[in-house]
CSV table of C-alpha atoms and ligand atoms in Angstrom, one decimal:
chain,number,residue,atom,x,y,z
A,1,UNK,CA,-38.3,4.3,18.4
A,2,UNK,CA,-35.4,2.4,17.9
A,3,UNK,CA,-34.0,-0.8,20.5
A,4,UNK,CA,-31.1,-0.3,22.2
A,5,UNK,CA,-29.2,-2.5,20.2
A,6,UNK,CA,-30.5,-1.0,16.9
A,7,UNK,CA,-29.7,2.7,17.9
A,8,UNK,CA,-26.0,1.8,19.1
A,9,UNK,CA,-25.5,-0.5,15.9
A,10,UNK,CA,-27.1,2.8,14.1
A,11,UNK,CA,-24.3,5.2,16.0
A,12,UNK,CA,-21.1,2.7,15.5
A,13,UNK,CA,-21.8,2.9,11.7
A,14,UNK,CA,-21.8,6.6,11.7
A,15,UNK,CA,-18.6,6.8,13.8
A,16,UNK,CA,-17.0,4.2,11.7
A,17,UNK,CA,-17.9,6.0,8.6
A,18,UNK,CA,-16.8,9.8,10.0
A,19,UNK,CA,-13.5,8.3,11.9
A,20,UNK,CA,-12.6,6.8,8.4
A,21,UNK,CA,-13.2,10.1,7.0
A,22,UNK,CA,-11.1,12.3,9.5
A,23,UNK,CA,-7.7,10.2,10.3
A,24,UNK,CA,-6.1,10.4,7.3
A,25,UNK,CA,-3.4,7.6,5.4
A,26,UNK,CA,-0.6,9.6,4.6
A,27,UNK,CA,2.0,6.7,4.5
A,28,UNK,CA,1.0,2.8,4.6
A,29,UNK,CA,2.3,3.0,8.4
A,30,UNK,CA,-0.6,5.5,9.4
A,31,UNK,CA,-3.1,3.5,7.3
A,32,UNK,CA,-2.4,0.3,9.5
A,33,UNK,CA,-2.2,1.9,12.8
A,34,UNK,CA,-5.8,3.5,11.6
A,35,UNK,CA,-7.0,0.3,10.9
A,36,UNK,CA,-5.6,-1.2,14.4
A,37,UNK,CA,-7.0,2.2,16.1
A,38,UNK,CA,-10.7,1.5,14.2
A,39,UNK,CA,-10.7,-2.3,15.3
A,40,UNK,CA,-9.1,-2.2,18.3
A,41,UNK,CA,-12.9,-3.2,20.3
A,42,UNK,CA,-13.1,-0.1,22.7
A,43,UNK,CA,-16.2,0.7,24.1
A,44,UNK,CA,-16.7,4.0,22.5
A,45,UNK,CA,-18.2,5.4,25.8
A,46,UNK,CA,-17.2,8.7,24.9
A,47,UNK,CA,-18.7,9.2,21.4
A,48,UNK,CA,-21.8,7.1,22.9
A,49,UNK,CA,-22.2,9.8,26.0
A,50,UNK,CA,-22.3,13.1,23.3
A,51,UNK,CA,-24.4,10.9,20.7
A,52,UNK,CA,-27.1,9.9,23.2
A,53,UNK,CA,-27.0,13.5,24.5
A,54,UNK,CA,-27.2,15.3,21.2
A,55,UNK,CA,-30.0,12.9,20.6
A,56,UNK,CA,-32.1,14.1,23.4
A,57,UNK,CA,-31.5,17.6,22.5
A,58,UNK,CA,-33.0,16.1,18.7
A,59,UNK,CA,-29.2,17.2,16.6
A,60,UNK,CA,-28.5,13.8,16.1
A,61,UNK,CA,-27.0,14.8,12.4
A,62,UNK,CA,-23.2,14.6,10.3
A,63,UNK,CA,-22.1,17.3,12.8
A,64,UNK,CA,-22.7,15.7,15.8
A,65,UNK,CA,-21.3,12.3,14.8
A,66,UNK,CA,-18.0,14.4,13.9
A,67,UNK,CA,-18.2,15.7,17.3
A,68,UNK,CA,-18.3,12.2,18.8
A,69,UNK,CA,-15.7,11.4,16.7
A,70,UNK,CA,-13.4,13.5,17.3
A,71,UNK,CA,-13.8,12.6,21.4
A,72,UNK,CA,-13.0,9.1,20.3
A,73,UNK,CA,-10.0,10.1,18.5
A,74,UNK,CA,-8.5,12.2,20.9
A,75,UNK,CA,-9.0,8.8,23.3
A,76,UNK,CA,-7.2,7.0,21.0
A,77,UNK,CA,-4.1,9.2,20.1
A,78,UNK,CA,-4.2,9.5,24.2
A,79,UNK,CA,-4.0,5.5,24.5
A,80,UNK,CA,-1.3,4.8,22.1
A,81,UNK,CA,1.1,7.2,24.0
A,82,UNK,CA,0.0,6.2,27.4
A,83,UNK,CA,0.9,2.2,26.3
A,84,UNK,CA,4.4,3.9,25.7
A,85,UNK,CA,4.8,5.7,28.9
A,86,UNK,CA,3.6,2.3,31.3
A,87,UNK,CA,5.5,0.4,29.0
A,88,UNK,CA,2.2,-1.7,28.5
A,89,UNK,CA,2.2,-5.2,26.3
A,90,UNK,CA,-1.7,-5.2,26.2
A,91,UNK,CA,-4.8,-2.9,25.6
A,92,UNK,CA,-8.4,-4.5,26.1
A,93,UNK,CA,-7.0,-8.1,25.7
A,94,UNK,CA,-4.7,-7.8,22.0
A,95,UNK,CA,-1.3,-6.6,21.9
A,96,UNK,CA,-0.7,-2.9,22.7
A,97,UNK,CA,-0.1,-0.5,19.6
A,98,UNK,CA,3.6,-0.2,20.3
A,99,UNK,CA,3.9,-3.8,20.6
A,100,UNK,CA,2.8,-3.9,16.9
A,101,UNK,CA,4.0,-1.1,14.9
A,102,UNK,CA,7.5,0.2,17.8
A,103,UNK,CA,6.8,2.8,21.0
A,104,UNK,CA,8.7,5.6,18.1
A,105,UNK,CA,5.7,4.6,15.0
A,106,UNK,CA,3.0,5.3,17.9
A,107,UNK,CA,4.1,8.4,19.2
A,108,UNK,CA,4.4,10.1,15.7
A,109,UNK,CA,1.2,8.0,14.8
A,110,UNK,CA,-0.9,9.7,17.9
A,111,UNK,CA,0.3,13.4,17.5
A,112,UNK,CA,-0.9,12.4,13.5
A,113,UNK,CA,-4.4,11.5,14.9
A,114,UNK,CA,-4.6,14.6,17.1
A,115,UNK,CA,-3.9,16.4,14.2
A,116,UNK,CA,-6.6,15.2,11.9
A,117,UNK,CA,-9.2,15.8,15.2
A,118,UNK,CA,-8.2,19.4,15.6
A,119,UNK,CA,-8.8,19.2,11.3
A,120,UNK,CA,-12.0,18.2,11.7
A,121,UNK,CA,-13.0,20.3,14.5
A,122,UNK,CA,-11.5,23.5,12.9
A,123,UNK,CA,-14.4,23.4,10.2
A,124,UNK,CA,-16.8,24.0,12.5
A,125,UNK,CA,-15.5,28.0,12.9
A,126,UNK,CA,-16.5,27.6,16.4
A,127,UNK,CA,-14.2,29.3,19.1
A,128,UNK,CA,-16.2,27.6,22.2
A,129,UNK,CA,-15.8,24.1,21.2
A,130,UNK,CA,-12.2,24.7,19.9
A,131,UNK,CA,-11.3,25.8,23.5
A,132,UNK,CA,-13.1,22.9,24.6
A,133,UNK,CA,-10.9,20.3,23.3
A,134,UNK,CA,-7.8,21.9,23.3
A,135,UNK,CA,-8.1,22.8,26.9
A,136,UNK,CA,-8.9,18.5,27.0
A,137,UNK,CA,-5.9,17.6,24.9
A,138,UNK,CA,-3.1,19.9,27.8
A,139,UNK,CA,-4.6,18.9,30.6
A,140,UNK,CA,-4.1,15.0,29.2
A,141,UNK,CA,-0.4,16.0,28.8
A,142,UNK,CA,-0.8,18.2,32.3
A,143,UNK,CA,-2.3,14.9,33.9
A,144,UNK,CA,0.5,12.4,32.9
A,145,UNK,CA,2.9,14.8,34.1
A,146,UNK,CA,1.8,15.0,37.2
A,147,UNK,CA,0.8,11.3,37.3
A,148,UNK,CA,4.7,11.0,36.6
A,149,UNK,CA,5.9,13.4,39.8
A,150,UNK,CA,3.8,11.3,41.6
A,151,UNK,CA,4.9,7.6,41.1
A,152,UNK,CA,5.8,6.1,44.1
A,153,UNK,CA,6.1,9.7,45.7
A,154,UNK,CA,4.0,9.5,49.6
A,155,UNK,CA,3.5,13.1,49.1
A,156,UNK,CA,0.6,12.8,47.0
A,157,UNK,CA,-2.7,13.9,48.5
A,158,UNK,CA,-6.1,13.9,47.5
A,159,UNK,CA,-6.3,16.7,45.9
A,160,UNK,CA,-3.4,15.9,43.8
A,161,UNK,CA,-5.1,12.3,43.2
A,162,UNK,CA,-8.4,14.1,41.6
A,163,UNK,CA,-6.5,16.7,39.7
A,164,UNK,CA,-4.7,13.8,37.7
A,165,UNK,CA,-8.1,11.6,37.2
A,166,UNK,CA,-9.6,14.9,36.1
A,167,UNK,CA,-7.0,15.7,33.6
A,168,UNK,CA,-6.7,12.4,32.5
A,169,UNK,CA,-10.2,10.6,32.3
A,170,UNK,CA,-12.9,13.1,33.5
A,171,UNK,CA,-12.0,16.1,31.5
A,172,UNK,CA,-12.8,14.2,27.9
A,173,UNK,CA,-16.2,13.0,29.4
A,174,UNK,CA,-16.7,16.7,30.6
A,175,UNK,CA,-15.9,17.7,27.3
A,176,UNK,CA,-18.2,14.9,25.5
A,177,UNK,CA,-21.7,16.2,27.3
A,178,UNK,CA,-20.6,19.9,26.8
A,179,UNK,CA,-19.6,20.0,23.2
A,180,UNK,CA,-23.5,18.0,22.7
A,181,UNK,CA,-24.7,20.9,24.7
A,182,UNK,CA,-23.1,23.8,22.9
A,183,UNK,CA,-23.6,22.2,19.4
A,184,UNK,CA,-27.4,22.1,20.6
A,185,UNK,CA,-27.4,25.5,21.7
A,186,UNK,CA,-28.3,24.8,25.6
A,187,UNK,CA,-28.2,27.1,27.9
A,188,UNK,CA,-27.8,24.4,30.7
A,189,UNK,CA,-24.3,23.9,30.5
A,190,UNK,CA,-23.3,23.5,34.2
A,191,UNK,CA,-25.2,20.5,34.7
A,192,UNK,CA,-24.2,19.2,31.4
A,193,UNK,CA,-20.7,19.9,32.5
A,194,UNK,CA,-21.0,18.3,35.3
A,195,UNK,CA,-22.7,15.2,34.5
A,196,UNK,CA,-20.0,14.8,32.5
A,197,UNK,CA,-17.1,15.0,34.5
A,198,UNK,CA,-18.6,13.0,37.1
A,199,UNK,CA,-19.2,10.0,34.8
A,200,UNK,CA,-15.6,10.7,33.8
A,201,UNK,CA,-14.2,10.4,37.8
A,202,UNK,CA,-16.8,7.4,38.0
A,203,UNK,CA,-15.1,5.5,35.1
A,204,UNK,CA,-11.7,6.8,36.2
A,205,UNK,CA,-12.5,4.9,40.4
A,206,UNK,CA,-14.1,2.2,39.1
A,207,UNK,CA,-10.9,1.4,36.6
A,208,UNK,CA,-8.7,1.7,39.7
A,209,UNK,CA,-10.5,-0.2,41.7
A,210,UNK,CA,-11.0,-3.1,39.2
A,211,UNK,CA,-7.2,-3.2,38.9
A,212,UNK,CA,-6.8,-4.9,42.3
A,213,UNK,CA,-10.3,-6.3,42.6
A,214,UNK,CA,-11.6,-7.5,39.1
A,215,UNK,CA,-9.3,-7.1,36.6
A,216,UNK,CA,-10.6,-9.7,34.4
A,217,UNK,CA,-14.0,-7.2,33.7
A,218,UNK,CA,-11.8,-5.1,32.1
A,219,UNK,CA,-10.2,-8.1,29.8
A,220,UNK,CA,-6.9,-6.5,31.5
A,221,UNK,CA,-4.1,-7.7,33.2
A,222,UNK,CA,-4.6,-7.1,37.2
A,223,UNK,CA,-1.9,-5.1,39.5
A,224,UNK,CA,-0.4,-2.7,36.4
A,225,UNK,CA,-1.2,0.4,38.4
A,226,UNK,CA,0.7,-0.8,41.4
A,227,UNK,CA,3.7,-2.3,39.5
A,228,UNK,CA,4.0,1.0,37.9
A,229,UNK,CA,3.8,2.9,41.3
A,230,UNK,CA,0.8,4.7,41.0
A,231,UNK,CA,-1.5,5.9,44.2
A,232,UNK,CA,-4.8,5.2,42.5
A,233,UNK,CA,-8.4,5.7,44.8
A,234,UNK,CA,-7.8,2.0,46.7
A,235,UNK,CA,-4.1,3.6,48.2
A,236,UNK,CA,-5.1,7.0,48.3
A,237,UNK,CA,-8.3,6.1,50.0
A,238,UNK,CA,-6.3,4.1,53.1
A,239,UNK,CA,-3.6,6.2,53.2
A,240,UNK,CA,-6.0,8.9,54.0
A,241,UNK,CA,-8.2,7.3,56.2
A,242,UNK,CA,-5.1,4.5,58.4
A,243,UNK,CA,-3.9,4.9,61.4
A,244,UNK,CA,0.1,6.0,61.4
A,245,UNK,CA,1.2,1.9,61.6
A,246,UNK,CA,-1.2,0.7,58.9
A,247,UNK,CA,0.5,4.3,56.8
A,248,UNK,CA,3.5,2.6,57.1
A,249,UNK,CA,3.0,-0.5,56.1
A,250,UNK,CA,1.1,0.6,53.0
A,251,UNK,CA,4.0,2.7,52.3
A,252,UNK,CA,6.1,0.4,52.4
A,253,UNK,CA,4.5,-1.9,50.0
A,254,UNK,CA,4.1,1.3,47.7
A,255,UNK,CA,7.8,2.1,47.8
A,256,UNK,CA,9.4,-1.6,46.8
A,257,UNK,CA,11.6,-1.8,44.4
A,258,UNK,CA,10.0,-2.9,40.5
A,259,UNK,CA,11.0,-6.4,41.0
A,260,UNK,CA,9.0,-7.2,44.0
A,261,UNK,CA,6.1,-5.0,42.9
A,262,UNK,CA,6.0,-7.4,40.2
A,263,UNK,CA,6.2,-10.7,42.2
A,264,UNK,CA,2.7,-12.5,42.2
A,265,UNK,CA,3.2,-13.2,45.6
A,266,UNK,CA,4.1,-9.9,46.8
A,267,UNK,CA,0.6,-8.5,44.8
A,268,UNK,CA,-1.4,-11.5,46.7
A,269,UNK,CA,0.0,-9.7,50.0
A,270,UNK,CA,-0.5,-6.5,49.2
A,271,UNK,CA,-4.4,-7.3,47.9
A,272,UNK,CA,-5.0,-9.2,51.3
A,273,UNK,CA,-4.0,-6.6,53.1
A,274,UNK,CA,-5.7,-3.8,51.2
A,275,UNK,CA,-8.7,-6.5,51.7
A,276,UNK,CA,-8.1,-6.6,55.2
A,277,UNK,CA,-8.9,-2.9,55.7
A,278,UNK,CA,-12.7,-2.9,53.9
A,279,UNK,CA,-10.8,-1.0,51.0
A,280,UNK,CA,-12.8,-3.3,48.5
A,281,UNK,CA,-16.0,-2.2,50.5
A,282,UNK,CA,-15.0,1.2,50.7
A,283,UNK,CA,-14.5,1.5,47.0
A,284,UNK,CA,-17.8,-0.2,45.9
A,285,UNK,CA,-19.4,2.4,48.4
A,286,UNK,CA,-17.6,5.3,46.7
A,287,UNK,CA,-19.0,4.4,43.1
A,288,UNK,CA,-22.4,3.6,44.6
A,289,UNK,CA,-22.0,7.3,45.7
A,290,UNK,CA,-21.0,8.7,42.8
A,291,UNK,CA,-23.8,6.4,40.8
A,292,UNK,CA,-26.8,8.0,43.0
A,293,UNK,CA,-25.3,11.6,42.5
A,294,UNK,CA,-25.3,11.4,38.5
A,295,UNK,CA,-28.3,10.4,38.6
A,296,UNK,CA,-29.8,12.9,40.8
A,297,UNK,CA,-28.4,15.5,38.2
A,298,UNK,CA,-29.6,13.7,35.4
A,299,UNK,CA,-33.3,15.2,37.0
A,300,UNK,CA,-32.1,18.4,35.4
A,301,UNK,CA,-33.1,16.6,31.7
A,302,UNK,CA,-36.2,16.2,30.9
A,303,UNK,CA,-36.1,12.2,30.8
A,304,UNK,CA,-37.0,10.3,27.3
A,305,UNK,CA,-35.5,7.5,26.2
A,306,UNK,CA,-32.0,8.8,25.2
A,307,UNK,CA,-31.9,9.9,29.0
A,308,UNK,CA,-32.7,6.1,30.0
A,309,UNK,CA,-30.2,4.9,28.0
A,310,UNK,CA,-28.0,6.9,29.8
A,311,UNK,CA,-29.4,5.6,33.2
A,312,UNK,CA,-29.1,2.3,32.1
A,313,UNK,CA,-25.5,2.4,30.9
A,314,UNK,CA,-24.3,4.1,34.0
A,315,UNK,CA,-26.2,1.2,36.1
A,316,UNK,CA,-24.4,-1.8,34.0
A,317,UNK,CA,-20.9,0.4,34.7
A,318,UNK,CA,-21.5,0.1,38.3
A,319,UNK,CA,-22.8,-3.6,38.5
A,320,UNK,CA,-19.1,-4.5,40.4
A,321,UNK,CA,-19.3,-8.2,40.8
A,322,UNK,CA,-15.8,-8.4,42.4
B,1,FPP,C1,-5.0,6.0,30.6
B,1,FPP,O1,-4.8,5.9,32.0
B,1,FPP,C2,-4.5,7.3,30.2
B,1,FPP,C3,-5.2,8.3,29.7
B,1,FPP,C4,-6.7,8.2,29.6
B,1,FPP,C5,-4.6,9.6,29.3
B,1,FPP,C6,-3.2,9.5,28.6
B,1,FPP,C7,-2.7,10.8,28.2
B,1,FPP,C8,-1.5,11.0,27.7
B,1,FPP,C9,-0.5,9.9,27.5
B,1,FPP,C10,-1.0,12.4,27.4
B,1,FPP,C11,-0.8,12.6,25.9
B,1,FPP,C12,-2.1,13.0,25.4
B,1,FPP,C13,-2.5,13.1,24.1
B,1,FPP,C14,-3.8,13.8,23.8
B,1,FPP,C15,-1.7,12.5,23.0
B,1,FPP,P1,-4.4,4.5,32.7
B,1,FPP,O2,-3.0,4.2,32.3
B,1,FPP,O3,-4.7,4.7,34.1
B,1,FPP,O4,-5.4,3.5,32.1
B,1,FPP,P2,-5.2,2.2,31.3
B,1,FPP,O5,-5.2,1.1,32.4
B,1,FPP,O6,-6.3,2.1,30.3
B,1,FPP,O7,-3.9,2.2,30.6
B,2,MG,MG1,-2.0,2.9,31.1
């Protein structure tokens, strides 16, 4: 049995090794955004779910590292667009890809990594885990639209909240656990299904919340969801829960104009008086919550130590020190 440290250092040589193969270098541009895309320090959460999963099912093999690989790079062409569309200058503490190589290089640069995933993922003549990831890569697009119609718009709802973190964070982890589990030949693919798109809404609150609340643990800088008008869980949670005058008032700070959404002292107002209403409390509640529930359906799988690894990820995910 390998240590943690030994089996992850063991799976990011793999991935580095099959993401090298896959994205392609057509021109010198594509070689250098590949480079920037293989060194840019994410967490590789994605490939690490379906690895550690594929490992419990004992296919830990080429196949299964391609599949992880192509989760990642489907993340990554995702990334450089998104950094376009919230006009971002910074992705996990460096300079944002369209800082570095133009908002037009990245765009052509991520549909060019999407390409070389669905490559990759052709060879496998499989039609289930095809329509797995394409369904992943139009609800992204489906998601950001939506997102979009929703900026700064009160109408939004819950329901419209969750659709946009499914499409947009949960649907790739959903797809992680359930390409392990069709490449394995399981028969349980609810729960795998599941599991997965519930880490997915887990990673997708706990981003929100650390956006007002802890920033710094995601090396990222705080307020960008608010200056870019978005109704992430903290909003969506009090404007579903407040009384008509509280409504108001967190409407109102929603609907400013860019300029004072931006002002440091407007975001200390606004955090003070999201504070004021427990919504820090409330949110470390609602990822507790979603904590015990992923791991109640992890009892489906028989546990070993790929399945503690899981546990014990999930647990460090949801250690909020804010
Ligand atoms: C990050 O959200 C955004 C995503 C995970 C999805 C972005 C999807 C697209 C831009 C659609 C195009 C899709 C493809 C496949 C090319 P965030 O802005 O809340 O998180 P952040 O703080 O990390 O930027
Ligand atoms: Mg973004």
């Amino acid at each position: 049995m390998l240590l943690t440290e030994d089996l992850f250092a063991q799976f990011n040589k793999a991935l580095d090794q099959e993401l090298h193969d896959i994205i392609g270098e057509d021109l010198p541009i594509l070689a250098k955004i590949k480079t920037y895309v293989m060194e840019s320090g994410g967490k590789r959460v994605r490939p690490q779910l379906l690895l550690l999963f594929a490992s419990h099912f004992g296919v830990y093999d080429a196949n299964a590292v391609a599949l992880a690989a192509i989760t990642e790079i489907i993340h990554a062409a995702s990334l450089l667009h998104d950094d376009v569309i919230d006009n971002a200058q910074d992705r996990r503490g460096k300079p944002a890809g369209r800082i570095l190589f133009g908002n037009r290089q990245v765009i052509l640069a991520g549909d060019y990594l999407l390409a070389c995933g669905i490559w990759r993922l052709n060879r496998f003549e499989n039609q289930r885990l095809m329509d797995v990831f394409t369904r992943v890569i139009k609800e992204l697009a489906v998601a950001e639209l939506l997102q979009m119609e929703y900026e700064q718009n009160p109408q939004i709802t819950p329901e419209i909240y969750y659709r946009i973190i499914y499409g947009k964070t949960a649907i790739l982890f959903e797809a992680a656990t359930l390409s392990a589990g069709i490449y394995a030949g399981q028969v349980n693919l609810d729960a795998l299904e599941k599991i997965g798109r519930d880490i997915g809404f887990l990673f997708q609150i706990r981003d929100d919340i650390l956006d007002y609340f802890g920033a710094h643990l995601l090396n990222k800088t705080p307020f960008q969801d608010y200056e870019n008008g978005l109704f992430t869980y903290p909003v969506i949670e009090l404007l579903n829960r407040a009384e008509e005058k509280t409504r108001q008032e967190l409407l109102h700070f929603m609907t400013l104009p860019w300029e004072k959404r931006k002002d440091k002292r407007v975001q200390r107002e606004f955090l003070l008086f999201l504070e004021r209403h427990q919504i820090k409390e409330i949110s470390i509640y609602k990822i507790e919550s979603l904590y015990q529930s992923i791991l109640q359906e992890l009892k489906n799988f028989q546990e070993d130590e790929y399945i503690r690894l899981i546990k014990a990820q999930l647990a460090k995910l949801c250690q909020l020190a804010i």
